[in-house]
C-alpha cells in the first residue's frame, strides 16, 4: 500500500512539487473520461462490497458484474448485478475492477481478455487499482483526496511490554502523558479538512482503551466525520474490557474493534480474548480477531545509525512502502513507527519529517497526494538511517515477547 510506481522516477525527492503525478495522471484521466467516469466491480462478494463502499462516495460506482446466477437474479444490497454478456452489450462501458480473491483472479482475467478487453485500459486488479489508480483519479478528476489507511495514536502507554514493539511503547512510563483531547480533536479536524474519503481510520496506541477521553473522541469523529470513513476502527491488544459507555458508542458509530492475537507469546490472554469477544458480540460491536501472531519484523530502530549514504537512504525508503500514516495535530507523518520510536526513545531524529497541513489550501491537494505516496523534500526519512526497512523481512522474530 502507499507508493505509486512511477517507472521513470529514481527518487521520491520532490522535483516538481504539486505536479509529480501530472504525466502519470494524464493517460488515466483521459481513459476514465472516455469510459464515462464509471467504475464496475467484477465480483459482488466481500472484496467487491468493501470497494463499492469507497467508490460509491465518489459517485462513480456503476454496479457489479458477477458470474453467479443467484447474484444476477437478486442483486446485492439493492444494486443490480450484471452478467458479463449484458455489460458487453451495453454500449457505454466503464472501467472494470476485478474484485475477487487472489485464487480466482486468473480465471476472471482470462474471461475478460477472451471478451476482447485489455488489462490496464478496460480492466484492473483491485489491489493495484485502489493503491495506484483510484487515489490519482480521485484527486485529478473529482478533486477528492482518498486515503487507504490513517491513524491517530491517542496514547503511547500500554498494558503490555513487548520487547520489540515497533512504536517502542515499552519505554513509555505507565503514568506518562497521553495526547490531549484538544490535540486529538485537532488531529481529526486537520485530517478531514483535506481528506475526503478514508477507507480505514484507526485510533491506536499503545493501548487505546487506556485513553481516558476515548468516548469523547469516538463521539467527536463519529458525529463530524463518520460519513467520510468507510471503516472506523480501534486496534487493541485485548487486555482491557471496554466500559459500557465505550461499547455503546462503538455500536452507535459502527466502530470495528481489531483485536491483536498475542496468545502464542502470552497464553493467559486467551481467557481475556474470549471475554472480550463475548462482550463485543453481546453488545453488537463489530470486531476482527486474527489467528495467533507468531512472528514480527524487527526494524531494530534501537540499534543505532547505519551510517547510510543519501543514495542508500533513498533506496531503503523506496523499498519500504510502509502503509502506516499518522495525523498528529496538524502534522501528517508518513511513517508512524519512525515518529513514535523517535519520540518514545528520545532520539530526536527526523523532527522535520512531516507535512504541515495547517496553512495548506485546497489547491495543495496534489502536494498531500504526493506526500502520502512517499514524496518529500529529501526523498526519505531521517529514521530510515536507524531502520532495517524491507530487510526486516529477512529476520522474523517471535511476536509479542515480553520484557521482564
Ligand atoms: S506491540 Fe502493541 S501491545 Fe505490544 S507494547 Fe507495543 S503497543 Fe503494546
Ligand atoms: S523508518 Fe523504516 S519503516 Fe519507516 S519509512 Fe523508513 S524504512 Fe520504512
Coordinates of C-alpha atoms and ligand atoms in Angstrom, one line a residue:
X1 CA 0.0 0.0 0.0
X2 CA 1.2 3.5 -0.4
X3 CA 3.8 4.3 -3.1
X4 CA 2.6 4.7 -6.6
X5 CA 5.0 3.1 -9.1
X6 CA 6.2 5.9 -11.3
X7 CA 8.6 4.0 -13.6
X8 CA 10.6 7.0 -14.7
X9 CA 11.3 8.2 -11.1
X10 CA 14.5 7.2 -9.4
X11 CA 13.9 9.1 -6.2
X12 CA 10.9 10.2 -4.1
X13 CA 12.5 13.6 -3.7
X14 CA 10.2 16.4 -4.8
X15 CA 11.5 17.9 -8.1
X16 CA 8.2 19.3 -9.3
X17 CA 6.1 19.6 -6.2
X18 CA 2.4 19.6 -6.8
X19 CA 2.9 18.2 -10.3
X20 CA 4.7 14.9 -9.7
X21 CA 1.7 12.8 -10.8
X22 CA 0.7 15.0 -13.7
X23 CA 2.1 12.9 -16.5
X24 CA 1.1 9.6 -14.9
X25 CA -2.5 11.0 -14.4
X26 CA -2.9 12.3 -17.9
X27 CA -3.5 8.9 -19.6
X28 CA -5.5 7.6 -16.7
X29 CA -7.8 10.6 -16.7
X30 CA -8.3 10.5 -20.5
X31 CA -9.2 6.8 -20.4
X32 CA -11.5 7.4 -17.4
X33 CA -13.4 10.2 -19.2
X34 CA -13.7 8.0 -22.3
X35 CA -15.3 5.4 -20.1
X36 CA -17.9 7.9 -18.9
X37 CA -16.3 8.2 -15.3
X38 CA -17.9 4.9 -14.5
X39 CA -16.5 2.0 -12.4
X40 CA -17.9 -1.5 -12.5
X41 CA -16.8 -4.1 -9.9
X42 CA -16.4 -7.7 -11.2
X43 CA -17.1 -9.7 -8.1
X44 CA -20.1 -8.9 -5.9
X45 CA -18.6 -10.6 -2.8
X46 CA -16.8 -9.3 0.3
X47 CA -14.0 -7.5 -1.5
X48 CA -16.4 -6.0 -4.0
X49 CA -18.7 -4.9 -1.2
X50 CA -15.8 -3.1 0.6
X51 CA -14.6 -1.3 -2.5
X52 CA -18.1 -0.4 -3.5
X53 CA -18.5 1.5 -0.2
X54 CA -15.4 3.6 -1.1
X55 CA -16.3 4.2 -4.8
X56 CA -20.0 5.0 -4.0
X57 CA -18.7 8.1 -2.1
X58 CA -17.3 9.5 -5.4
X59 CA -20.5 9.0 -7.4
X60 CA -18.5 6.8 -10.0
X61 CA -19.8 3.4 -8.9
X62 CA -21.9 2.0 -11.8
X63 CA -22.7 -1.5 -10.5
X64 CA -21.5 -5.1 -10.1
X65 CA -20.7 -7.8 -12.7
X66 CA -20.7 -11.4 -11.4
X67 CA -20.9 -14.9 -12.9
X68 CA -23.2 -16.1 -10.1
X69 CA -26.7 -16.5 -11.5
X70 CA -28.1 -16.1 -8.0
X71 CA -26.5 -12.7 -7.5
X72 CA -27.6 -11.7 -11.1
X73 CA -31.1 -12.7 -10.1
X74 CA -31.4 -10.9 -6.7
X75 CA -28.8 -8.2 -6.9
X76 CA -26.6 -7.3 -3.9
X77 CA -27.7 -4.7 -1.3
X78 CA -30.1 -3.2 -3.7
X79 CA -27.6 -2.9 -6.5
X80 CA -28.1 -4.7 -9.9
X81 CA -25.6 -7.4 -10.7
X82 CA -24.9 -7.9 -14.5
X83 CA -23.7 -10.9 -16.3
X84 CA -20.6 -10.0 -18.3
X85 CA -22.5 -10.6 -21.6
X86 CA -25.0 -7.9 -20.7
X87 CA -22.3 -5.5 -19.7
X88 CA -20.6 -6.1 -23.1
X89 CA -23.9 -5.5 -24.9
X90 CA -24.2 -2.2 -23.2
X91 CA -22.6 0.5 -25.5
X92 CA -21.4 2.9 -22.8
X93 CA -19.0 0.9 -20.8
X94 CA -16.8 1.9 -17.8
X95 CA -13.7 0.7 -16.2
X96 CA -13.9 -2.8 -14.7
X97 CA -12.1 -3.6 -11.4
X98 CA -11.7 -7.3 -10.6
X99 CA -12.8 -7.6 -7.0
X100 CA -12.3 -11.3 -6.3
X101 CA -9.8 -13.3 -4.2
X102 CA -6.3 -14.0 -5.5
X103 CA -7.1 -17.6 -6.5
X104 CA -10.0 -16.5 -8.7
X105 CA -8.3 -13.6 -10.4
X106 CA -6.6 -15.5 -13.3
X107 CA -10.0 -17.1 -14.4
X108 CA -11.7 -13.6 -14.5
X109 CA -8.7 -12.0 -16.2
X110 CA -8.9 -14.7 -18.9
X111 CA -12.7 -14.3 -19.2
X112 CA -12.2 -10.6 -19.8
X113 CA -9.3 -11.0 -22.2
X114 CA -11.3 -13.5 -24.2
X115 CA -14.1 -11.0 -24.4
X116 CA -11.6 -8.6 -26.1
X117 CA -11.0 -6.3 -23.0
X118 CA -7.5 -5.0 -22.3
X119 CA -5.8 -5.1 -19.0
X120 CA -4.9 -1.6 -17.6
X121 CA -7.2 0.0 -20.1
X122 CA -10.6 -1.8 -19.8
X123 CA -9.9 -3.6 -16.5
X124 CA -7.6 -3.5 -13.4
X125 CA -7.0 -5.8 -10.4
X126 CA -8.4 -4.4 -7.2
X127 CA -5.2 -4.0 -5.2
X128 CA -3.3 -2.0 -7.8
X129 CA -6.4 -0.1 -8.7
X130 CA -7.1 1.0 -5.2
X131 CA -3.5 1.7 -4.3
X132 CA -2.2 3.3 -7.5
X133 CA -5.0 4.4 -9.8
X134 CA -8.0 5.4 -7.7
X135 CA -6.2 7.9 -5.4
X136 CA -4.9 9.7 -8.5
X137 CA -8.2 9.7 -10.4
X138 CA -9.9 10.8 -7.2
X139 CA -7.8 13.9 -7.0
X140 CA -7.3 14.7 -10.7
X141 CA -10.9 14.1 -11.7
X142 CA -13.1 14.6 -8.7
X143 CA -10.8 16.8 -6.6
X144 CA -11.3 14.4 -3.7
X145 CA -8.4 13.1 -1.6
X146 CA -8.7 9.4 -1.0
X147 CA -6.5 7.6 1.6
X148 CA -6.5 3.9 2.3
X149 CA -5.4 4.0 5.9
X150 CA -4.6 6.6 8.5
X151 CA -4.3 6.6 12.3
X152 CA -4.3 8.8 15.4
X153 CA -2.1 7.5 18.2
X154 CA -4.0 8.6 21.2
X155 CA -1.6 7.2 23.8
X156 CA 1.8 5.6 23.8
X157 CA 1.1 3.9 27.2
X158 CA 0.4 0.2 27.0
X159 CA -0.7 -2.6 29.3
X160 CA 1.9 -4.9 27.7
X161 CA 5.6 -4.5 27.4
X162 CA 6.6 -6.1 24.1
X163 CA 10.4 -6.2 23.8
X164 CA 10.2 -5.4 20.1
X165 CA 7.2 -3.1 20.0
X166 CA 7.5 -1.2 16.7
X167 CA 6.5 2.0 18.5
X168 CA 8.9 1.5 21.4
X169 CA 6.0 1.7 23.8
X170 CA 8.0 -0.4 26.3
X171 CA 9.9 2.8 27.1
X172 CA 6.8 4.8 28.0
X173 CA 6.0 5.5 31.6
X174 CA 2.7 4.0 32.7
X175 CA 1.9 7.3 34.2
X176 CA 3.1 9.3 31.2
X177 CA 1.0 11.9 29.4
X178 CA -1.4 11.0 26.6
X179 CA -2.3 13.2 23.7
X180 CA -4.6 15.8 25.0
X181 CA -8.2 15.7 23.9
X182 CA -7.8 19.1 22.2
X183 CA -4.9 17.8 20.2
X184 CA -6.7 14.6 19.3
X185 CA -9.7 16.7 18.0
X186 CA -7.3 19.0 16.2
X187 CA -5.7 15.9 14.5
X188 CA -9.1 14.7 13.3
X189 CA -10.1 18.2 12.1
X190 CA -6.8 18.7 10.2
X191 CA -7.0 15.3 8.6
X192 CA -10.7 15.5 7.5
X193 CA -10.2 19.1 6.2
X194 CA -8.0 17.7 3.5
X195 CA -9.0 14.1 3.1
X196 CA -12.5 13.4 1.7
X197 CA -12.6 9.7 1.9
X198 CA -10.6 7.3 4.1
X199 CA -11.0 3.6 3.7
X200 CA -9.9 2.8 7.3
X201 CA -9.4 5.4 10.1
X202 CA -8.0 3.8 13.2
X203 CA -7.5 5.0 16.8
X204 CA -4.4 3.3 18.0
X205 CA -1.9 3.2 20.9
X206 CA -0.1 1.9 22.9
X207 CA -3.3 0.5 24.2
X208 CA -6.2 2.9 23.2
X209 CA -8.6 1.6 25.8
X210 CA -6.3 3.3 28.4
X211 CA -7.1 6.7 26.9
X212 CA -9.3 8.5 29.3
X213 CA -11.2 10.5 26.8
X214 CA -11.8 7.7 24.3
X215 CA -15.5 8.1 24.5
X216 CA -15.3 11.8 23.7
X217 CA -13.1 11.1 20.8
X218 CA -15.3 8.4 19.3
X219 CA -18.3 10.7 19.6
X220 CA -16.4 13.7 18.0
X221 CA -15.2 11.7 15.0
X222 CA -18.5 9.7 14.8
X223 CA -20.6 12.9 14.7
X224 CA -18.4 15.1 12.5
X225 CA -16.6 12.7 10.1
X226 CA -18.2 9.3 10.1
X227 CA -19.6 9.9 6.6
X228 CA -16.0 10.3 5.3
X229 CA -14.8 7.0 6.8
X230 CA -15.6 3.6 5.3
X231 CA -14.2 1.6 8.3
X232 CA -13.8 3.4 11.6
X233 CA -11.7 1.2 13.9
X234 CA -9.8 0.9 17.2
X235 CA -6.9 -1.5 17.5
X236 CA -6.5 -3.1 20.9
X237 CA -4.2 -5.8 22.4
X238 CA -7.3 -7.2 24.1
X239 CA -6.2 -6.9 27.7
X240 CA -8.9 -4.4 28.7
X241 CA -12.6 -4.9 28.7
X242 CA -14.1 -1.6 27.4
X243 CA -16.6 0.2 29.6
X244 CA -20.3 0.0 28.7
X245 CA -20.3 3.6 27.5
X246 CA -17.5 2.8 25.1
X247 CA -19.3 -0.3 23.8
X248 CA -22.5 1.7 23.3
X249 CA -20.6 4.4 21.3
X250 CA -18.8 1.7 19.2
X251 CA -22.2 0.3 18.4
X252 CA -23.7 3.7 17.6
X253 CA -20.9 4.8 15.3
X254 CA -20.1 1.3 13.9
X255 CA -16.5 1.3 15.2
X256 CA -14.8 -2.0 14.4
X257 CA -12.5 -3.4 17.2
X258 CA -9.4 -5.0 15.8
X259 CA -8.1 -7.4 18.5
X260 CA -4.5 -8.4 18.1
X261 CA -3.8 -12.0 19.0
X262 CA -0.7 -12.4 21.1
X263 CA -1.8 -15.6 22.9
X264 CA 1.1 -17.6 21.4
X265 CA 3.6 -15.5 23.4
X266 CA 1.2 -14.8 26.3
X267 CA -1.2 -17.9 26.8
X268 CA -3.0 -16.2 29.7
X269 CA -4.5 -13.7 27.2
X270 CA -6.7 -16.5 25.7
X271 CA -9.2 -16.1 28.5
X272 CA -9.3 -12.3 28.1
X273 CA -9.9 -12.6 24.4
X274 CA -12.8 -14.9 25.0
X275 CA -14.3 -12.5 27.4
X276 CA -13.7 -9.6 25.1
X277 CA -15.2 -11.3 22.0
X278 CA -18.2 -12.4 24.1
X279 CA -18.7 -8.8 25.3
X280 CA -18.4 -7.3 21.8
X281 CA -20.9 -9.8 20.4
X282 CA -23.4 -9.2 23.2
X283 CA -23.2 -5.5 22.5
X284 CA -23.4 -5.8 18.8
X285 CA -20.0 -4.2 18.3
X286 CA -18.2 -5.3 15.1
X287 CA -14.8 -6.8 15.6
X288 CA -12.0 -8.7 13.9
X289 CA -9.8 -11.3 15.6
X290 CA -6.9 -12.8 13.7
X291 CA -5.0 -16.0 14.0
X292 CA -2.3 -16.1 16.6
X293 CA 0.6 -13.8 15.7
X294 CA 3.7 -15.9 15.6
X295 CA 6.3 -13.6 14.1
X296 CA 7.1 -9.9 13.7
X297 CA 9.5 -7.9 11.7
X298 CA 12.4 -6.5 13.7
X299 CA 13.2 -3.0 12.4
X300 CA 15.9 -2.6 15.1
X301 CA 15.4 1.1 15.5
X302 CA 17.3 1.0 18.7
X303 CA 20.5 -0.4 17.0
X304 CA 21.9 3.0 16.2
X305 CA 22.7 4.8 13.0
X306 CA 23.5 2.6 10.0
X307 CA 25.6 5.5 8.6
X308 CA 24.0 5.2 5.2
X309 CA 24.8 7.5 2.3
X310 CA 22.0 9.6 0.8
X311 CA 21.7 7.2 -2.1
X312 CA 21.4 4.2 0.3
X313 CA 18.8 6.0 2.4
X314 CA 16.8 6.7 -0.8
X315 CA 16.9 3.0 -1.7
X316 CA 15.9 1.9 1.8
X317 CA 12.9 4.3 1.7
X318 CA 11.9 3.4 -1.8
X319 CA 11.8 -0.3 -1.0
X320 CA 9.9 0.1 2.3
X321 CA 6.3 1.2 1.3
X322 CA 5.0 1.2 4.9
X323 CA 1.2 1.8 4.9
X324 CA 1.1 3.5 8.3
X325 CA 0.4 7.2 8.0
X326 CA -0.3 9.2 11.2
X327 CA -2.0 12.5 11.8
X328 CA -0.8 14.3 15.0
X329 CA -2.2 17.8 15.5
X330 CA -1.7 19.4 12.1
X331 CA 1.3 17.3 11.2
X332 CA 1.0 14.5 8.8
X333 CA 3.6 11.7 9.2
X334 CA 4.5 9.2 6.5
X335 CA 5.7 6.6 9.0
X336 CA 4.1 6.3 12.4
X337 CA 6.8 4.0 13.6
X338 CA 9.5 6.5 12.8
X339 CA 7.7 9.3 14.6
X340 CA 6.8 7.2 17.7
X341 CA 10.1 5.4 18.2
X342 CA 12.0 8.7 17.9
X343 CA 9.7 10.3 20.5
X344 CA 9.5 7.3 22.9
X345 CA 13.2 6.7 22.9
X346 CA 14.0 10.4 23.0
X347 CA 16.1 10.1 19.9
X348 CA 15.2 13.4 18.4
X349 CA 15.7 12.0 14.9
X350 CA 13.6 13.2 12.0
X351 CA 11.9 16.1 13.8
X352 CA 11.1 17.8 10.5
X353 CA 9.9 14.7 8.7
X354 CA 6.2 15.5 8.4
X355 CA 3.9 17.5 6.2
X356 CA 2.4 20.6 7.9
X357 CA -1.3 20.7 7.0
X358 CA -2.0 24.0 8.7
X359 CA -2.0 26.8 6.2
X360 CA -2.4 24.5 3.2
X361 CA -5.2 25.3 0.8
X362 CA -7.4 23.0 -1.2
X363 CA -5.2 23.8 -4.2
X364 CA -2.4 22.0 -2.4
X365 CA -4.3 18.7 -2.6
X366 CA -1.8 17.3 -5.1
X367 CA 1.0 18.0 -2.6
X368 CA -0.8 16.0 0.0
X369 CA -1.4 13.2 -2.5
X370 CA 2.3 13.2 -3.3
X371 CA 3.4 13.2 0.3
X372 CA 1.0 10.4 1.2
X373 CA 2.6 8.3 -1.6
X374 CA 6.1 8.9 -0.5
X375 CA 7.3 12.2 -1.9
X376 CA 9.2 14.6 0.4
X377 CA 11.9 17.3 0.3
X378 CA 14.6 14.7 1.0
X379 CA 13.0 11.6 -0.6
X380 CA 13.5 9.6 2.7
X381 CA 13.1 10.0 6.4
X382 CA 16.0 10.5 8.9
X383 CA 14.7 7.4 10.8
X384 CA 15.4 5.3 7.7
X385 CA 19.0 5.6 8.8
X386 CA 18.1 3.7 12.0
X387 CA 15.8 1.1 10.5
X388 CA 16.1 -2.2 8.7
X389 CA 13.3 -1.3 6.4
X390 CA 12.3 -4.0 3.9
X391 CA 15.2 -6.1 5.0
X392 CA 13.5 -6.7 8.3
X393 CA 11.5 -9.4 6.5
X394 CA 14.7 -11.5 6.3
X395 CA 14.9 -11.9 10.1
X396 CA 11.5 -12.5 11.6
X397 CA 11.4 -12.6 15.4
X398 CA 8.8 -14.1 17.8
X399 CA 5.8 -11.9 18.2
X400 CA 5.0 -10.1 21.4
X401 CA 7.8 -11.4 23.6
X402 CA 7.5 -9.6 26.9
X403 CA 10.3 -7.6 28.6
X404 CA 10.8 -8.6 32.3
Ligands
LIG1 S1 3.2 -4.0 20.3 FE1 1.2 -3.3 20.9 S2 0.7 -4.5 22.7 FE2 2.9 -4.6 22.5 S3 3.8 -2.9 23.7 FE3 3.5 -2.2 21.6 S4 1.5 -1.2 21.6 FE4 1.6 -2.5 23.4
LIG2 S1 11.8 4.4 9.1 FE1 11.8 2.3 8.4 S2 9.7 1.7 8.3 FE2 9.7 4.0 8.4 S3 9.7 4.6 6.2 FE3 11.9 4.5 6.8 S4 12.5 2.4 6.2 FE4 10.3 2.4 6.3

